[in-house]
Coordinates of N, CA and C in Angstrom, one line a residue:
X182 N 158.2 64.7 -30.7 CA 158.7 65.9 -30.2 C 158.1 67.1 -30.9
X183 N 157.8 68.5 -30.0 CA 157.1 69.2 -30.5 C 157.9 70.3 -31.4
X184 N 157.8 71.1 -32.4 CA 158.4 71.5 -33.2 C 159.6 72.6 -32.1
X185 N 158.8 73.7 -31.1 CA 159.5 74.3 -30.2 C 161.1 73.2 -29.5
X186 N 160.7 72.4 -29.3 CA 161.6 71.4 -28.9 C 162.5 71.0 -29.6
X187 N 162.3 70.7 -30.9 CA 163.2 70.3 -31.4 C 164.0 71.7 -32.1
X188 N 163.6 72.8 -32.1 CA 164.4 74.0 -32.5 C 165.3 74.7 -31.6
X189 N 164.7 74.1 -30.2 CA 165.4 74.2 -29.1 C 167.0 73.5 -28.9
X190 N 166.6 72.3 -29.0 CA 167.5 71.1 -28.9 C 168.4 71.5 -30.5
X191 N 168.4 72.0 -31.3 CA 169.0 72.0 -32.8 C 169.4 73.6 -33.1
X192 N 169.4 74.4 -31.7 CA 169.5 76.1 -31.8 C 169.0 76.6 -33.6
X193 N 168.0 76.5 -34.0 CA 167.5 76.6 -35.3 C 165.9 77.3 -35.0
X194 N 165.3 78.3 -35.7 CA 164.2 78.5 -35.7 C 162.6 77.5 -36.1
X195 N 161.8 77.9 -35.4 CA 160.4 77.3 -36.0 C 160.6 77.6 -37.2
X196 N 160.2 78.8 -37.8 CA 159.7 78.9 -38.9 C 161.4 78.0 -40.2
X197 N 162.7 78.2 -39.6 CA 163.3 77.2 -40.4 C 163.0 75.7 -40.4
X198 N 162.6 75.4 -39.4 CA 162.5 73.9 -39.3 C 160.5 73.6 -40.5
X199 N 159.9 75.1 -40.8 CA 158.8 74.3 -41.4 C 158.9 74.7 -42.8
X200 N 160.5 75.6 -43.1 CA 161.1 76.0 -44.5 C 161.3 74.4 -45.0
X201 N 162.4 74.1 -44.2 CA 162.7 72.6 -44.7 C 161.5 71.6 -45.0
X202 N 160.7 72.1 -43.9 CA 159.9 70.8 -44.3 C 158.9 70.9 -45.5
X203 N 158.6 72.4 -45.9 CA 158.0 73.1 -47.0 C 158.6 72.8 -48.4
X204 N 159.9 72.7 -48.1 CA 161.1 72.1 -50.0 C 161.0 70.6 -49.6
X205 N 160.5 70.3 -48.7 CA 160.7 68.9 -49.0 C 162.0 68.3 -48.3
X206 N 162.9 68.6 -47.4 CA 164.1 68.4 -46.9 C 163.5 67.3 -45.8
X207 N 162.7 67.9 -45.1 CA 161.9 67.2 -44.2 C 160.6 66.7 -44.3
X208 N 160.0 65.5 -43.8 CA 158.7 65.6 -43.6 C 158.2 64.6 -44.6
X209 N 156.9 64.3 -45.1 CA 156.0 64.8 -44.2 C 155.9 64.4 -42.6
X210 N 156.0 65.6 -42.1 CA 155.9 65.6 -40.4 C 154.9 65.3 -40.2
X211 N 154.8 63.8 -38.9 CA 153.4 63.3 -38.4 C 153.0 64.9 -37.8
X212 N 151.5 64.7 -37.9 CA 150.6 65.6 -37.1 C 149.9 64.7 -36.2
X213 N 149.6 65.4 -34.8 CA 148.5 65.0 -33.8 C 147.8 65.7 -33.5
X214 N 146.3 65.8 -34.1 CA 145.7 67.1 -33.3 C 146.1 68.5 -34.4
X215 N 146.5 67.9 -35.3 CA 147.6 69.6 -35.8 C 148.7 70.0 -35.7
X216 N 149.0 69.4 -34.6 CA 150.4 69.9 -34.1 C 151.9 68.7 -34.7
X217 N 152.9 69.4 -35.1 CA 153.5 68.8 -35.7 C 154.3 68.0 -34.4
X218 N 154.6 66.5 -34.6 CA 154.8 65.5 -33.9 C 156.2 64.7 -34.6
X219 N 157.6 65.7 -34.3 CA 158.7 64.8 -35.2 C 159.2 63.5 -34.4
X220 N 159.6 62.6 -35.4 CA 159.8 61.4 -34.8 C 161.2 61.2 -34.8
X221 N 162.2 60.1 -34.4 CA 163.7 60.0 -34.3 C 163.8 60.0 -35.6
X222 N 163.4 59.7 -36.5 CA 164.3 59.3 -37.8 C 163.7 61.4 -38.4
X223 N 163.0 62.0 -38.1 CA 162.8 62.9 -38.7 C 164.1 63.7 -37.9
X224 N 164.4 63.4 -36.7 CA 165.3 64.2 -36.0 C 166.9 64.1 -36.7
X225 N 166.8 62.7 -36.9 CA 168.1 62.3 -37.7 C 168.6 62.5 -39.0
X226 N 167.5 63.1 -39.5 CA 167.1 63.6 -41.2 C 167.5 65.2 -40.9
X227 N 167.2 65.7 -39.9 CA 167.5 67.2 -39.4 C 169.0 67.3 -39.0
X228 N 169.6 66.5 -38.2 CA 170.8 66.7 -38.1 C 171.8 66.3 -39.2
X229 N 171.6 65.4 -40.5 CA 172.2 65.1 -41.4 C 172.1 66.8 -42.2
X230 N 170.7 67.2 -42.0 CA 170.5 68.2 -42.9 C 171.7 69.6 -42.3
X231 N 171.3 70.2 -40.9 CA 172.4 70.5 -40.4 C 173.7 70.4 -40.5
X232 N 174.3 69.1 -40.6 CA 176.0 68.9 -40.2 C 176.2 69.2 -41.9
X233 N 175.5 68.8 -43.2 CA 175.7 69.2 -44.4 C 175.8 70.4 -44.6
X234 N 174.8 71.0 -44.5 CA 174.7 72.6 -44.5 C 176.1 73.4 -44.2
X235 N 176.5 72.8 -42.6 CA 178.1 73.3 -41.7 C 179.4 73.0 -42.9
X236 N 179.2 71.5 -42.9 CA 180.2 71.3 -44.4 C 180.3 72.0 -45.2
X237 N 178.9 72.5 -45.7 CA 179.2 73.3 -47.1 C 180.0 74.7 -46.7
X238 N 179.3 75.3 -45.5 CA 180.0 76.5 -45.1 C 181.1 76.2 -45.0
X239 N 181.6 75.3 -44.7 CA 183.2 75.5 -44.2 C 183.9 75.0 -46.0
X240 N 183.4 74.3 -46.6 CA 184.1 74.2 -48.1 C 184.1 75.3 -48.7
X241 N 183.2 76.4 -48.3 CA 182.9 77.7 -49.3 C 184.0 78.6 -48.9
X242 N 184.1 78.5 -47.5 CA 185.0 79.2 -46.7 C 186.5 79.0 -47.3
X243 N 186.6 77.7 -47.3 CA 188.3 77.0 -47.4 C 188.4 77.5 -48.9
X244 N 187.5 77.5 -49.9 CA 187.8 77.6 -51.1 C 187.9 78.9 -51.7
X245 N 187.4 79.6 -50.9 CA 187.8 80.9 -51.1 C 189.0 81.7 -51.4
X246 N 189.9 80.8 -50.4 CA 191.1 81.3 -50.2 C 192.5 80.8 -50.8
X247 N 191.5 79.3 -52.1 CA 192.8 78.7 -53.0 C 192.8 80.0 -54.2

């Protein structure tokens, strides 16, 4: 899946999807031709990365207010 696509499908930007993969959260993302080519398990690595991220907001959130 092409990077557009999958920022699409994940309402997240290109340039965050090549932040993560820049620290190392993601990747290394196959290339074809150049073009970055994510595969299921890199999609599944992205939504783990996502739903964590939500977590933390909402514990930062909740803890704010003990």
């Amino acid at each position: 899946m092409k990077i557009e696509e999958v920022a699409t499908q994940f309402s997240i930007s290109s340039p965050t999807l090549r932040y993560y993969e820049h620290e190392g959260l993601l990747g290394p993302v196959k290339r074809v031709h150049g073009i970055r080519d994510y595969s299921d398990r890199d999609l599944e690595r992205l939504d783990f990365i996502l739903c964590t991220k939500k977590m933390w907001n909402v514990f930062k959130t909740n803890t704010a207010f003990h």
